């Protein structure tokens, strides 16, 4: 995150390591570095996810202001080894307070963005961009209270969210999104 909102940011892409001997490998080399700046100036951003179908990194800025204005940005995903530069292009806004984490489901058609208040779920249809999808009101669902709950990922399917905390000795939560909550 660029919490000071003063500098260019970097996305580091790593090849997934094969963990044959757990603990024997203490580092993984960076495969790709994407250096980027936002097209409308620096932002504090803790939320990033990858849409492998569209070849995009999606970022959501953290808004504490009123009216709420979390910017949604797209950075082209490159898997080419080495260093590349890009611009994070703003594709829209969401009315979310303090976005802290996000993920995109394996089918690349459901996005979840969490905050301290709960989860906002955005659905994307085939051929639709995330910029188009966020024009519809996201579906909001309440999440269990978690101390420092700033992590989320989809679980075994697009209806399961796995939640944790940035603090130690916190439980791993599995939350199922009901069909009514998941409908766009």
N, CA, C and O atoms as a DFTB+ gen file, in Angstrom:
736 C
 N C O
     1  1       0.826      -1.205       0.000
     2  2       0.000       0.000       0.000
     3  2       0.856       1.249       0.000
     4  3       1.973       1.248       0.517
     5  1       0.338       2.296      -0.573
     6  2       1.015       3.587      -0.568
     7  2       0.330       4.471       0.456
     8  3      -0.330       5.448       0.101
     9  1       0.489       4.124       1.747
    10  2      -0.238       4.826       2.791
    11  2       0.167       6.278       2.896
    12  3      -0.628       7.099       3.352
    13  1       1.386       6.627       2.486
    14  2       1.799       8.021       2.472
    15  2       1.313       8.748       1.227
    16  3       1.378       9.975       1.147
    17  1       0.825       7.978       0.253
    18  2       0.299       8.509      -1.002
    19  2       1.289       9.445      -1.682
    20  3       0.915      10.525      -2.139
    21  1       2.577       9.023      -1.749
    22  2       3.596       9.923      -2.273
    23  2       4.463       9.326      -3.376
    24  3       5.265      10.054      -3.961
    25  1       4.345       8.071      -3.680
    26  2       5.330       7.484      -4.576
    27  2       4.702       6.544      -5.593
    28  3       3.533       6.170      -5.500
    29  1       5.529       6.175      -6.572
    30  2       5.107       5.156      -7.522
    31  2       5.012       3.831      -6.776
    32  3       5.734       3.599      -5.806
    33  1       4.135       2.983      -7.229
    34  2       3.915       1.690      -6.572
    35  2       4.456       0.569      -7.436
    36  3       4.717       0.749      -8.625
    37  1       4.622      -0.592      -6.819
    38  2       5.134      -1.763      -7.521
    39  2       4.255      -2.966      -7.233
    40  3       3.840      -3.197      -6.098
    41  1       3.984      -3.714      -8.269
    42  2       3.357      -5.023      -8.125
    43  2       4.439      -6.052      -8.418
    44  3       5.088      -6.002      -9.463
    45  1       4.628      -6.975      -7.501
    46  2       5.648      -8.010      -7.671
    47  2       4.948      -9.328      -7.959
    48  3       4.121      -9.781      -7.167
    49  1       5.274      -9.941      -9.082
    50  2       4.688     -11.218      -9.461
    51  2       5.735     -12.301      -9.257
    52  3       6.871     -12.185      -9.717
    53  1       5.332     -13.352      -8.561
    54  2       6.211     -14.476      -8.269
    55  2       5.658     -15.731      -8.912
    56  3       4.443     -15.914      -8.991
    57  1       6.551     -16.596      -9.373
    58  2       6.089     -17.907      -9.818
    59  2       5.775     -18.705      -8.561
    60  3       6.535     -18.682      -7.593
    61  1       4.649     -19.409      -8.586
    62  2       4.260     -20.176      -7.409
    63  2       5.311     -21.249      -7.138
    64  3       5.603     -22.073      -8.006
    65  1       5.876     -21.236      -5.932
    66  2       6.939     -22.204      -5.639
    67  2       6.372     -23.599      -5.404
    68  3       5.231     -23.764      -4.972
    69  1       7.189     -24.581      -5.695
    70  2       6.858     -25.961      -5.347
    71  2       7.433     -26.187      -3.955
    72  3       8.645     -26.099      -3.755
    73  1       6.583     -26.472      -3.020
    74  2       7.026     -26.596      -1.632
    75  2       7.200     -28.064      -1.249
    76  3       6.412     -28.621      -0.484
    77  1       8.243     -28.672      -1.795
    78  2       8.526     -30.073      -1.477
    79  2       9.071     -30.201      -0.062
    80  3       8.634     -31.048       0.718
    81  1      10.024     -29.350       0.246
    82  2      10.652     -29.351       1.567
    83  2      10.252     -28.067       2.274
    84  3      10.958     -27.062       2.196
    85  1       9.111     -28.102       2.970
    86  2       8.606     -26.916       3.641
    87  2       9.689     -26.313       4.532
    88  3      10.285     -27.011       5.352
    89  1       9.936     -25.037       4.372
    90  2      10.925     -24.349       5.192
    91  2      12.315     -24.353       4.583
    92  3      13.161     -23.558       4.990
    93  1      12.578     -25.236       3.609
    94  2      13.902     -25.286       3.014
    95  2      14.133     -24.097       2.077
    96  3      15.275     -23.715       1.822
    97  1      13.057     -23.520       1.574
    98  2      13.162     -22.397       0.651
    99  2      12.723     -21.140       1.395
   100  3      11.547     -20.996       1.728
   101  1      13.660     -20.230       1.656
   102  2      13.308     -19.057       2.439
   103  2      13.011     -17.827       1.578
   104  3      12.640     -16.781       2.112
   105  1      13.168     -17.936       0.267
   106  2      12.827     -16.815      -0.597
   107  2      12.438     -17.333      -1.980
   108  3      12.806     -18.435      -2.387
   109  1      11.686     -16.499      -2.678
   110  2      11.256     -16.817      -4.038
   111  2      11.616     -15.613      -4.897
   112  3      11.278     -14.485      -4.537
   113  1      12.292     -15.822      -6.021
   114  2      12.687     -14.677      -6.839
   115  2      11.469     -14.003      -7.482
   116  3      10.476     -14.656      -7.800
   117  1      11.571     -12.685      -7.662
   118  2      10.528     -11.927      -8.346
   119  2      10.645     -12.209      -9.841
   120  3      11.724     -12.078     -10.419
   121  1       9.537     -12.593     -10.462
   122  2       9.518     -12.873     -11.894
   123  2       9.264     -11.591     -12.706
   124  3       9.955     -11.314     -13.686
   125  1       8.266     -10.826     -12.277
   126  2       7.874      -9.606     -12.977
   127  2       7.654      -8.491     -11.961
   128  3       7.051      -8.717     -10.913
   129  1       8.131      -7.312     -12.260
   130  2       7.840      -6.119     -11.470
   131  2       7.094      -5.144     -12.359
   132  3       7.590      -4.750     -13.415
   133  1       5.888      -4.751     -11.927
   134  2       5.115      -3.731     -12.640
   135  2       5.167      -2.463     -11.792
   136  3       4.585      -2.412     -10.709
   137  1       5.858      -1.451     -12.282
   138  2       5.929      -0.160     -11.596
   139  2       4.806       0.700     -12.173
   140  3       4.693       0.855     -13.389
   141  1       3.974       1.259     -11.283
   142  2       2.837       2.025     -11.797
   143  2       2.555       3.246     -10.945
   144  3       2.933       3.324      -9.776
   145  1       1.881       4.192     -11.568
   146  2       1.335       5.358     -10.889
   147  2      -0.130       5.455     -11.283
   148  3      -0.522       5.015     -12.364
   149  1      -0.939       6.035     -10.400
   150  2      -2.358       6.238     -10.684
   151  2      -2.519       7.403     -11.650
   152  3      -1.771       8.378     -11.581
   153  1      -3.495       7.304     -12.553
   154  2      -3.686       8.362     -13.545
   155  2      -4.226       9.654     -12.950
   156  3      -4.205      10.685     -13.623
   157  1      -4.711       9.635     -11.705
   158  2      -5.257      10.839     -11.086
   159  2      -4.548      11.197      -9.778
   160  3      -5.127      11.863      -8.920
   161  1      -3.317      10.763      -9.626
   162  2      -2.539      11.101      -8.439
   163  2      -2.457       9.953      -7.456
   164  3      -3.148       8.948      -7.624
   165  1      -1.623      10.079      -6.426
   166  2      -1.385       8.988      -5.483
   167  2      -2.625       8.647      -4.645
   168  3      -3.480       9.497      -4.397
   169  1      -2.696       7.386      -4.218
   170  2      -3.795       6.894      -3.388
   171  2      -3.276       5.894      -2.376
   172  3      -2.238       5.266      -2.585
   173  1      -3.998       5.749      -1.283
   174  2      -3.771       4.676      -0.323
   175  2      -4.592       3.496      -0.819
   176  3      -5.805       3.616      -0.988
   177  1      -3.959       2.374      -1.051
   178  2      -4.641       1.210      -1.609
   179  2      -4.148      -0.047      -0.917
   180  3      -2.952      -0.340      -0.915
   181  1      -5.080      -0.790      -0.328
   182  2      -4.760      -2.070       0.301
   183  2      -5.442      -3.228      -0.405
   184  3      -5.244      -4.384      -0.033
   185  1      -6.241      -2.932      -1.418
   186  2      -7.086      -3.952      -2.054
   187  2      -6.651      -4.166      -3.494
   188  3      -6.678      -3.245      -4.311
   189  1      -6.247      -5.404      -3.792
   190  2      -5.823      -5.754      -5.151
   191  2      -6.235      -7.187      -5.442
   192  3      -6.186      -8.054      -4.569
   193  1      -6.641      -7.420      -6.679
   194  2      -6.991      -8.762      -7.136
   195  2      -6.635      -8.865      -8.615
   196  3      -6.440      -7.853      -9.289
   197  1      -6.554     -10.092      -9.108
   198  2      -6.177     -10.324     -10.501
   199  2      -7.315     -11.024     -11.222
   200  3      -7.835     -12.036     -10.751
   201  1      -7.697     -10.474     -12.374
   202  2      -8.656     -11.110     -13.272
   203  2      -7.828     -11.762     -14.373
   204  3      -7.342     -11.083     -15.277
   205  1      -7.671     -13.078     -14.295
   206  2      -6.831     -13.785     -15.265
   207  2      -7.501     -13.879     -16.629
   208  3      -6.814     -13.998     -17.644
   209  1      -8.832     -13.829     -16.673
   210  2      -9.555     -13.886     -17.948
   211  2      -9.311     -12.623     -18.773
   212  3      -9.085     -12.704     -19.980
   213  1      -9.356     -11.469     -18.132
   214  2      -9.186     -10.189     -18.820
   215  2      -7.735      -9.702     -18.806
   216  3      -7.412      -8.724     -19.479
   217  1      -6.850     -10.373     -18.043
   218  2      -5.448      -9.961     -17.970
   219  2      -5.283      -8.610     -17.306
   220  3      -4.568      -7.739     -17.801
   221  1      -5.977      -8.444     -16.144
   222  2      -5.964      -7.155     -15.460
   223  2      -5.731      -7.334     -13.969
   224  3      -6.184      -8.304     -13.361
   225  1      -5.012      -6.377     -13.398
   226  2      -4.936      -6.235     -11.952
   227  2      -5.941      -5.154     -11.594
   228  3      -5.911      -4.069     -12.175
   229  1      -6.829      -5.431     -10.649
   230  2      -7.842      -4.480     -10.218
   231  2      -7.435      -3.986      -8.838
   232  3      -7.111      -4.784      -7.958
   233  1      -7.452      -2.669      -8.647
   234  2      -7.108      -2.061      -7.364
   235  2      -8.271      -1.188      -6.897
   236  3      -8.948      -0.561      -7.711
   237  1      -8.496      -1.151      -5.595
   238  2      -9.529      -0.303      -5.011
   239  2      -8.859       0.574      -3.965
   240  3      -8.252       0.070      -3.020
   241  1      -8.970       1.886      -4.135
   242  2      -8.359       2.812      -3.181
   243  2      -9.165       2.828      -1.887
   244  3     -10.344       2.475      -1.872
   245  1      -8.525       3.235      -0.821
   246  2      -9.124       3.254       0.510
   247  2      -9.646       4.660       0.787
   248  3      -8.866       5.611       0.835
   249  1     -10.956       4.798       0.969
   250  2     -11.558       6.114       1.186
   251  2     -12.048       6.248       2.610
   252  3     -12.754       5.380       3.123
   253  1     -11.666       7.352       3.249
   254  2     -12.167       7.672       4.586
   255  2     -12.977       8.960       4.541
   256  3     -13.445       9.444       5.572
   257  1     -13.141       9.513       3.344
   258  2     -13.802      10.801       3.212
   259  2     -15.310      10.642       3.043
   260  3     -15.820       9.538       2.851
   261  1     -15.997      11.755       3.120
   262  2     -17.432      11.772       2.862
   263  2     -17.666      12.820       1.788
   264  3     -17.183      13.938       1.970
   265  1     -18.362      12.563       0.684
   266  2     -18.969      11.277       0.385
   267  2     -17.895      10.239       0.070
   268  3     -16.786      10.568      -0.353
   269  1     -18.251       9.002       0.284
   270  2     -17.295       7.916       0.080
   271  2     -16.987       7.778      -1.401
   272  3     -17.881       7.866      -2.243
   273  1     -15.736       7.563      -1.705
   274  2     -15.318       7.500      -3.098
   275  2     -14.097       6.599      -3.231
   276  3     -12.979       7.084      -3.408
   277  1     -14.307       5.306      -3.146
   278  2     -13.217       4.361      -3.397
   279  2     -13.049       4.246      -4.901
   280  3     -13.945       3.767      -5.596
   281  1     -11.912       4.683      -5.400
   282  2     -11.653       4.566      -6.826
   283  2     -11.307       3.137      -7.202
   284  3     -10.617       2.436      -6.461
   285  1     -11.791       2.715      -8.356
   286  2     -11.464       1.389      -8.904
   287  2     -10.521       1.630     -10.079
   288  3     -10.814       2.431     -10.967
   289  1      -9.396       0.934     -10.076
   290  2      -8.350       1.136     -11.074
   291  2      -7.977      -0.185     -11.733
   292  3      -8.103      -1.253     -11.134
   293  1      -7.515      -0.093     -12.979
   294  2      -7.065      -1.257     -13.731
   295  2      -5.625      -1.037     -14.163
   296  3      -5.270       0.019     -14.687
   297  1      -4.805      -2.050     -13.933
   298  2      -3.423      -2.076     -14.408
   299  2      -3.297      -3.317     -15.292
   300  3      -3.652      -4.413     -14.858
   301  1      -2.800      -3.168     -16.522
   302  2      -2.631      -4.351     -17.367
   303  2      -1.680      -5.362     -16.715
   304  3      -0.630      -4.995     -16.187
   305  1      -2.061      -6.615     -16.761
   306  2      -1.244      -7.691     -16.203
   307  2      -0.283      -8.186     -17.276
   308  3      -0.702      -8.543     -18.377
   309  1       0.971      -8.207     -16.960
   310  2       1.960      -8.792     -17.855
   311  2       2.689      -9.888     -17.103
   312  3       2.996      -9.738     -15.921
   313  1       2.964     -10.976     -17.775
   314  2       3.711     -12.074     -17.170
   315  2       5.128     -12.148     -17.730
   316  3       5.878     -13.082     -17.444
   317  1       5.478     -11.143     -18.534
   318  2       6.825     -11.093     -19.107
   319  2       7.832     -10.848     -17.991
   320  3       7.636      -9.970     -17.150
   321  1       8.893     -11.616     -17.986
   322  2       9.923     -11.469     -16.952
   323  2      10.582     -10.104     -17.056
   324  3      10.759      -9.559     -18.145
   325  1      10.942      -9.561     -15.889
   326  2      11.650      -8.288     -15.843
   327  2      10.796      -7.180     -15.274
   328  3       9.846      -7.426     -14.531
   329  1      11.146      -5.946     -15.634
   330  2      10.480      -4.761     -15.091
   331  2       9.717      -4.067     -16.206
   332  3      10.227      -3.893     -17.313
   333  1       8.502      -3.678     -15.903
   334  2       7.678      -2.934     -16.851
   335  2       6.989      -1.787     -16.116
   336  3       6.861      -1.818     -14.892
   337  1       6.548      -0.784     -16.856
   338  2       5.832       0.337     -16.244
   339  2       4.416       0.386     -16.799
   340  3       4.149      -0.073     -17.909
   341  1       3.518       0.953     -16.004
   342  2       2.117       1.036     -16.411
   343  2       1.453       2.193     -15.689
   344  3       2.020       2.782     -14.769
   345  1       0.255       2.505     -16.117
   346  2      -0.578       3.502     -15.454
   347  2      -1.822       2.801     -14.938
   348  3      -2.467       2.043     -15.663
   349  1      -2.153       3.061     -13.674
   350  2      -3.395       2.544     -13.095
   351  2      -4.506       3.488     -13.536
   352  3      -4.581       4.629     -13.080
   353  1      -5.369       3.004     -14.427
   354  2      -6.426       3.816     -15.033
   355  2      -7.712       3.683     -14.228
   356  3      -8.188       2.574     -13.985
   357  1      -8.271       4.817     -13.815
   358  2      -9.505       4.814     -13.035
   359  2     -10.673       4.423     -13.934
   360  3     -10.872       5.007     -14.999
   361  1     -11.455       3.411     -13.487
   362  2     -12.601       2.958     -14.274
   363  2     -13.923       3.227     -13.573
   364  3     -14.984       2.928     -14.122
   365  1     -13.877       3.785     -12.377
   366  2     -15.113       4.097     -11.671
   367  2     -14.890       4.248     -10.187
   368  3     -13.756       4.309      -9.711
   369  1     -15.998       4.309      -9.457
   370  2     -15.978       4.508      -8.011
   371  2     -17.006       3.608      -7.344
   372  3     -17.976       3.173      -7.964
   373  1     -16.770       3.344      -6.078
   374  2     -17.737       2.630      -5.254
   375  2     -17.906       3.372      -3.945
   376  3     -16.979       4.026      -3.467
   377  1     -19.070       3.271      -3.377
   378  2     -19.409       3.922      -2.119
   379  2     -19.068       2.957      -0.970
   380  3     -19.952       2.324      -0.391
   381  1     -17.780       2.862      -0.658
   382  2     -17.296       1.950       0.385
   383  2     -16.405       2.742       1.330
   384  3     -15.578       3.542       0.893
   385  1     -16.574       2.516       2.612
   386  2     -15.736       3.171       3.609
   387  2     -14.589       2.251       3.998
   388  3     -14.818       1.140       4.476
   389  1     -13.367       2.702       3.798
   390  2     -12.184       1.967       4.247
   391  2     -12.042       0.579       3.626
   392  3     -11.957      -0.405       4.362
   393  1     -12.014       0.470       2.320
   394  2     -11.785      -0.819       1.662
   395  2     -10.423      -1.358       2.092
   396  3      -9.410      -0.670       1.968
   397  1     -10.404      -2.595       2.600
   398  2      -9.160      -3.144       3.147
   399  2      -8.645      -4.384       2.434
   400  3      -7.484      -4.750       2.619
   401  1      -9.468      -5.043       1.624
   402  2      -9.013      -6.243       0.919
   403  2     -10.027      -6.603      -0.152
   404  3     -11.175      -6.161      -0.108
   405  1      -9.601      -7.401      -1.105
   406  2     -10.518      -7.852      -2.143
   407  2     -10.004      -9.134      -2.761
   408  3      -8.852      -9.521      -2.564
   409  1     -10.884      -9.792      -3.518
   410  2     -10.500     -10.966      -4.291
   411  2     -11.467     -11.093      -5.458
   412  3     -12.567     -10.541      -5.432
   413  1     -11.046     -11.819      -6.472
   414  2     -11.889     -12.160      -7.612
   415  2     -11.978     -13.675      -7.645
   416  3     -10.964     -14.366      -7.545
   417  1     -13.195     -14.190      -7.786
   418  2     -13.424     -15.637      -7.806
   419  2     -12.702     -16.278      -8.987
   420  3     -12.366     -15.605      -9.962
   421  1     -12.472     -17.574      -8.890
   422  2     -11.744     -18.308      -9.930
   423  2     -12.424     -18.216     -11.290
   424  3     -11.756     -18.331     -12.318
   425  1     -13.754     -18.009     -11.316
   426  2     -14.451     -17.881     -12.599
   427  2     -14.322     -16.476     -13.192
   428  3     -14.816     -16.224     -14.291
   429  1     -13.660     -15.557     -12.472
   430  2     -13.410     -14.179     -12.908
   431  2     -14.682     -13.357     -13.114
   432  3     -14.655     -12.362     -13.837
   433  1     -15.791     -13.752     -12.496
   434  2     -17.054     -13.040     -12.679
   435  2     -17.645     -12.527     -11.373
   436  3     -18.707     -11.904     -11.394
   437  1     -17.002     -12.763     -10.250
   438  2     -17.468     -12.237      -8.969
   439  2     -16.277     -11.628      -8.242
   440  3     -15.207     -12.228      -8.139
   441  1     -16.498     -10.408      -7.737
   442  2     -15.484      -9.696      -6.975
   443  2     -16.054      -9.406      -5.598
   444  3     -17.231      -9.068      -5.471
   445  1     -15.230      -9.535      -4.566
   446  2     -15.627      -9.137      -3.214
   447  2     -14.622      -8.108      -2.720
   448  3     -13.411      -8.270      -2.867
   449  1     -15.159      -7.042      -2.129
   450  2     -14.335      -5.988      -1.523
   451  2     -14.801      -5.871      -0.085
   452  3     -15.988      -5.666       0.170
   453  1     -13.871      -6.000       0.862
   454  2     -14.290      -5.921       2.261
   455  2     -13.827      -4.614       2.894
   456  3     -12.862      -3.978       2.470
   457  1     -14.570      -4.257       3.927
   458  2     -14.248      -3.106       4.760
   459  2     -14.569      -3.522       6.189
   460  3     -14.970      -4.660       6.434
   461  1     -14.393      -2.609       7.122
   462  2     -14.710      -2.940       8.512
   463  2     -16.210      -3.100       8.711
   464  3     -16.641      -3.647       9.726
   465  1     -17.006      -2.634       7.764
   466  2     -18.467      -2.726       7.873
   467  2     -19.040      -3.993       7.262
   468  3     -20.150      -4.383       7.624
   469  1     -18.330      -4.659       6.343
   470  2     -18.844      -5.868       5.703
   471  2     -18.221      -6.077       4.335
   472  3     -17.116      -5.610       4.060
   473  1     -18.957      -6.798       3.470
   474  2     -18.451      -7.142       2.141
   475  2     -19.379      -6.598       1.070
   476  3     -20.602      -6.691       1.178
   477  1     -18.779      -6.029       0.035
   478  2     -19.518      -5.589      -1.150
   479  2     -19.186      -6.567      -2.263
   480  3     -18.017      -6.819      -2.555
   481  1     -20.227      -7.118      -2.881
   482  2     -20.048      -8.151      -3.905
   483  2     -20.494      -7.590      -5.247
   484  3     -21.604      -7.076      -5.381
   485  1     -19.611      -7.694      -6.240
   486  2     -19.878      -7.194      -7.583
   487  2     -19.859      -8.384      -8.529
   488  3     -18.939      -9.201      -8.490
   489  1     -20.878      -8.480      -9.379
   490  2     -20.953      -9.536     -10.396
   491  2     -20.663      -8.937     -11.763
   492  3     -21.087      -7.822     -12.068
   493  1     -19.935      -9.688     -12.581
   494  2     -19.615      -9.282     -13.951
   495  2     -20.100     -10.365     -14.896
   496  3     -19.849     -11.545     -14.653
   497  1     -20.788      -9.996     -15.965
   498  2     -21.239     -10.980     -16.945
   499  2     -20.147     -11.199     -17.990
   500  3     -19.200     -10.417     -18.067
   501  1     -20.271     -12.246     -18.785
   502  2     -19.293     -12.518     -19.842
   503  2     -19.249     -11.352     -20.813
   504  3     -20.289     -10.849     -21.240
   505  1     -18.050     -10.928     -21.158
   506  2     -17.864      -9.828     -22.092
   507  2     -17.969      -8.454     -21.457
   508  3     -17.672      -7.453     -22.109
   509  1     -18.385      -8.384     -20.202
   510  2     -18.544      -7.113     -19.513
   511  2     -17.236      -6.758     -18.796
   512  3     -16.534      -7.642     -18.305
   513  1     -16.915      -5.471     -18.739
   514  2     -15.740      -5.024     -17.996
   515  2     -16.122      -4.816     -16.539
   516  3     -17.305      -4.739     -16.208
   517  1     -15.125      -4.725     -15.671
   518  2     -15.403      -4.406     -14.271
   519  2     -15.927      -2.981     -14.161
   520  3     -16.723      -2.685     -13.270
   521  1     -15.492      -2.094     -15.052
   522  2     -16.010      -0.732     -15.065
   523  2     -17.510      -0.705     -15.311
   524  3     -18.223       0.093     -14.704
   525  1     -17.995      -1.571     -16.195
   526  2     -19.443      -1.684     -16.431
   527  2     -20.138      -2.312     -15.231
   528  3     -21.212      -1.867     -14.827
   529  1     -19.529      -3.342     -14.662
   530  2     -20.164      -4.088     -13.560
   531  2     -20.350      -3.217     -12.318
   532  3     -21.351      -3.354     -11.616
   533  1     -19.395      -2.321     -12.038
   534  2     -19.510      -1.515     -10.820
   535  2     -20.520      -0.381     -10.953
   536  3     -20.799       0.315      -9.977
   537  1     -21.070      -0.189     -12.148
   538  2     -22.136       0.812     -12.313
   539  2     -23.414       0.342     -11.628
   540  3     -24.265       1.157     -11.270
   541  1     -23.551      -0.977     -11.446
   542  2     -24.686      -1.514     -10.686
   543  2     -24.324      -1.471      -9.205
   544  3     -23.156      -1.598      -8.835
   545  1     -25.325      -1.295      -8.375
   546  2     -25.102      -1.257      -6.928
   547  2     -24.583      -2.617      -6.464
   548  3     -25.225      -3.631      -6.738
   549  1     -23.443      -2.673      -5.771
   550  2     -22.964      -3.958      -5.256
   551  2     -23.934      -4.505      -4.199
   552  3     -24.674      -3.751      -3.567
   553  1     -23.914      -5.798      -4.025
   554  2     -24.696      -6.437      -2.966
   555  2     -23.845      -6.401      -1.707
   556  3     -22.678      -6.790      -1.731
   557  1     -24.425      -5.937      -0.609
   558  2     -23.695      -5.813       0.644
   559  2     -24.096      -6.939       1.587
   560  3     -25.274      -7.283       1.686
   561  1     -23.122      -7.510       2.275
   562  2     -23.402      -8.526       3.288
   563  2     -22.550      -8.246       4.523
   564  3     -21.403      -7.812       4.420
   565  1     -23.126      -8.500       5.674
   566  2     -22.422      -8.306       6.950
   567  2     -21.482      -9.493       7.156
   568  3     -21.820     -10.631       6.831
   569  1     -20.307      -9.213       7.697
   570  2     -19.315     -10.252       7.986
   571  2     -19.136     -10.366       9.494
   572  3     -19.480      -9.443      10.233
   573  1     -18.601     -11.493       9.953
   574  2     -18.301     -11.610      11.388
   575  2     -17.299     -10.539      11.813
   576  3     -16.418     -10.168      11.038
   577  1     -17.432     -10.048      13.026
   578  2     -16.480      -9.073      13.566
   579  2     -15.134      -9.747      13.743
   580  3     -15.029     -10.817      14.342
   581  1     -14.106      -9.101      13.211
   582  2     -12.754      -9.622      13.319
   583  2     -11.833      -8.484      13.690
   584  3     -11.890      -7.422      13.071
   585  1     -10.990      -8.675      14.677
   586  2     -10.008      -7.665      15.058
   587  2      -8.992      -7.539      13.918
   588  3      -8.267      -8.487      13.619
   589  1      -8.946      -6.365      13.288
   590  2      -8.001      -6.169      12.184
   591  2      -8.315      -7.040      10.992
   592  3      -7.397      -7.497      10.310
   593  1      -9.584      -7.285      10.717
   594  2      -9.982      -8.166       9.617
   595  2      -9.723      -7.535       8.263
   596  3     -10.620      -6.936       7.671
   597  1      -8.514      -7.666       7.777
   598  2      -8.112      -7.031       6.528
   599  2      -7.649      -8.047       5.494
   600  3      -6.696      -7.796       4.756
   601  1      -8.326      -9.203       5.439
   602  2      -7.972     -10.191       4.419
   603  2      -9.216     -10.949       3.999
   604  3     -10.121     -11.184       4.800
   605  1      -9.246     -11.327       2.727
   606  2     -10.353     -12.120       2.183
   607  2      -9.853     -12.870       0.962
   608  3      -8.991     -12.385       0.229
   609  1     -10.400     -14.053       0.751
   610  2     -10.215     -14.758      -0.510
   611  2     -11.400     -15.697      -0.693
   612  3     -12.047     -16.111       0.268
   613  1     -11.660     -16.017      -1.941
   614  2     -12.708     -16.990      -2.205
   615  2     -12.193     -18.364      -1.805
   616  3     -11.005     -18.659      -1.939
   617  1     -13.093     -19.192      -1.316
   618  2     -12.742     -20.536      -0.865
   619  2     -12.891     -21.554      -1.975
   620  3     -12.444     -21.340      -3.102
   621  1     -13.526     -22.666      -1.639
   622  2     -13.662     -23.778      -2.576
   623  2     -14.561     -23.465      -3.760
   624  3     -14.502     -24.150      -4.781
   625  1     -15.401     -22.428      -3.634
   626  2     -16.282     -22.039      -4.730
   627  2     -16.582     -20.550      -4.624
   628  3     -16.101     -19.877      -3.712
   629  1     -17.376     -20.038      -5.556
   630  2     -17.648     -18.593      -5.603
   631  2     -18.636     -18.135      -4.550
   632  3     -18.937     -16.945      -4.462
   633  1     -19.148     -19.063      -3.748
   634  2     -20.078     -18.717      -2.673
   635  2     -19.428     -18.756      -1.297
   636  3     -20.077     -18.431      -0.303
   637  1     -18.164     -19.145      -1.221
   638  2     -17.472     -19.222       0.066
   639  2     -16.383     -18.153       0.146
   640  3     -15.551     -18.026      -0.751
   641  1     -16.407     -17.390       1.240
   642  2     -15.352     -16.426       1.520
   643  2     -14.544     -16.925       2.706
   644  3     -15.109     -17.404       3.689
   645  1     -13.234     -16.815       2.617
   646  2     -12.347     -17.120       3.732
   647  2     -11.813     -15.798       4.262
   648  3     -11.275     -14.987       3.508
   649  1     -11.966     -15.590       5.567
   650  2     -11.598     -14.334       6.212
   651  2     -10.605     -14.593       7.321
   652  3     -10.674     -15.614       8.005
   653  1      -9.678     -13.662       7.498
   654  2      -8.718     -13.760       8.581
   655  2      -8.420     -12.360       9.073
   656  3      -9.163     -11.425       8.775
   657  1      -7.358     -12.207       9.813
   658  2      -6.998     -10.945      10.421
   659  2      -5.517     -10.694      10.238
   660  3      -4.738     -11.614       9.989
   661  1      -5.140      -9.422      10.366
   662  2      -3.715      -9.100      10.322
   663  2      -3.053      -9.339      11.671
   664  3      -1.834      -9.215      11.786
   665  1      -3.826      -9.678      12.687
   666  2      -3.293      -9.948      14.021
   667  2      -3.000     -11.443      14.196
   668  3      -3.525     -12.270      13.451
   669  1      -2.181     -11.778      15.160
   670  2      -1.827     -13.170      15.417
   671  2      -2.936     -13.857      16.216
   672  3      -3.741     -13.206      16.882
   673  1      -2.956     -15.170      16.132
   674  2      -3.886     -16.024      16.878
   675  2      -5.347     -15.675      16.630
   676  3      -6.164     -15.658      17.551
   677  1      -5.656     -15.400      15.380
   678  2      -7.034     -15.122      14.984
   679  2      -7.564     -16.315      14.207
   680  3      -6.800     -16.982      13.509
   681  1      -8.864     -16.599      14.315
   682  2      -9.415     -17.745      13.600
   683  2      -9.538     -17.480      12.102
   684  3      -9.584     -16.331      11.662
   685  1      -9.589     -18.551      11.338
   686  2      -9.908     -18.481       9.918
   687  2     -11.409     -18.695       9.814
   688  3     -11.921     -19.732      10.236
   689  1     -12.112     -17.727       9.259
   690  2     -13.558     -17.799       9.118
   691  2     -13.903     -18.286       7.719
   692  3     -13.268     -17.889       6.742
   693  1     -14.909     -19.145       7.625
   694  2     -15.502     -19.530       6.339
   695  2     -16.939     -19.011       6.352
   696  3     -17.740     -19.402       7.201
   697  1     -17.256     -18.133       5.408
   698  2     -18.574     -17.520       5.333
   699  2     -19.183     -17.887       3.984
   700  3     -18.550     -17.714       2.942
   701  1     -20.407     -18.392       4.008
   702  2     -21.116     -18.715       2.786
   703  2     -22.049     -17.557       2.434
   704  3     -22.817     -17.083       3.272
   705  1     -21.968     -17.117       1.189
   706  2     -22.843     -16.064       0.704
   707  2     -24.100     -16.739       0.187
   708  3     -24.022     -17.611      -0.679
   709  1     -25.262     -16.348       0.707
   710  2     -26.508     -16.983       0.259
   711  2     -26.850     -16.531      -1.147
   712  3     -26.316     -15.533      -1.632
   713  1     -27.747     -17.271      -1.809
   714  2     -28.139     -16.959      -3.176
   715  2     -28.739     -15.563      -3.270
   716  3     -28.503     -14.870      -4.260
   717  1     -29.507     -15.126      -2.273
   718  2     -30.105     -13.792      -2.317
   719  2     -29.041     -12.716      -2.181
   720  3     -29.161     -11.651      -2.786
   721  1     -27.999     -12.976      -1.393
   722  2     -26.917     -12.001      -1.260
   723  2     -26.069     -11.942      -2.519
   724  3     -25.542     -10.888      -2.873
   725  1     -25.938     -13.086      -3.196
   726  2     -25.040     -13.150      -4.346
   727  2     -25.666     -12.644      -5.637
   728  3     -24.955     -12.406      -6.613
   729  1     -26.979     -12.477      -5.660
   730  2     -27.634     -12.024      -6.889
   731  2     -27.244     -10.585      -7.185
   732  3     -27.193      -9.767      -6.267
   733  1     -26.962     -10.248      -8.459
   734  2     -26.597      -8.866      -8.778
   735  2     -27.787      -7.936      -8.627
   736  3     -27.663      -6.733      -8.855
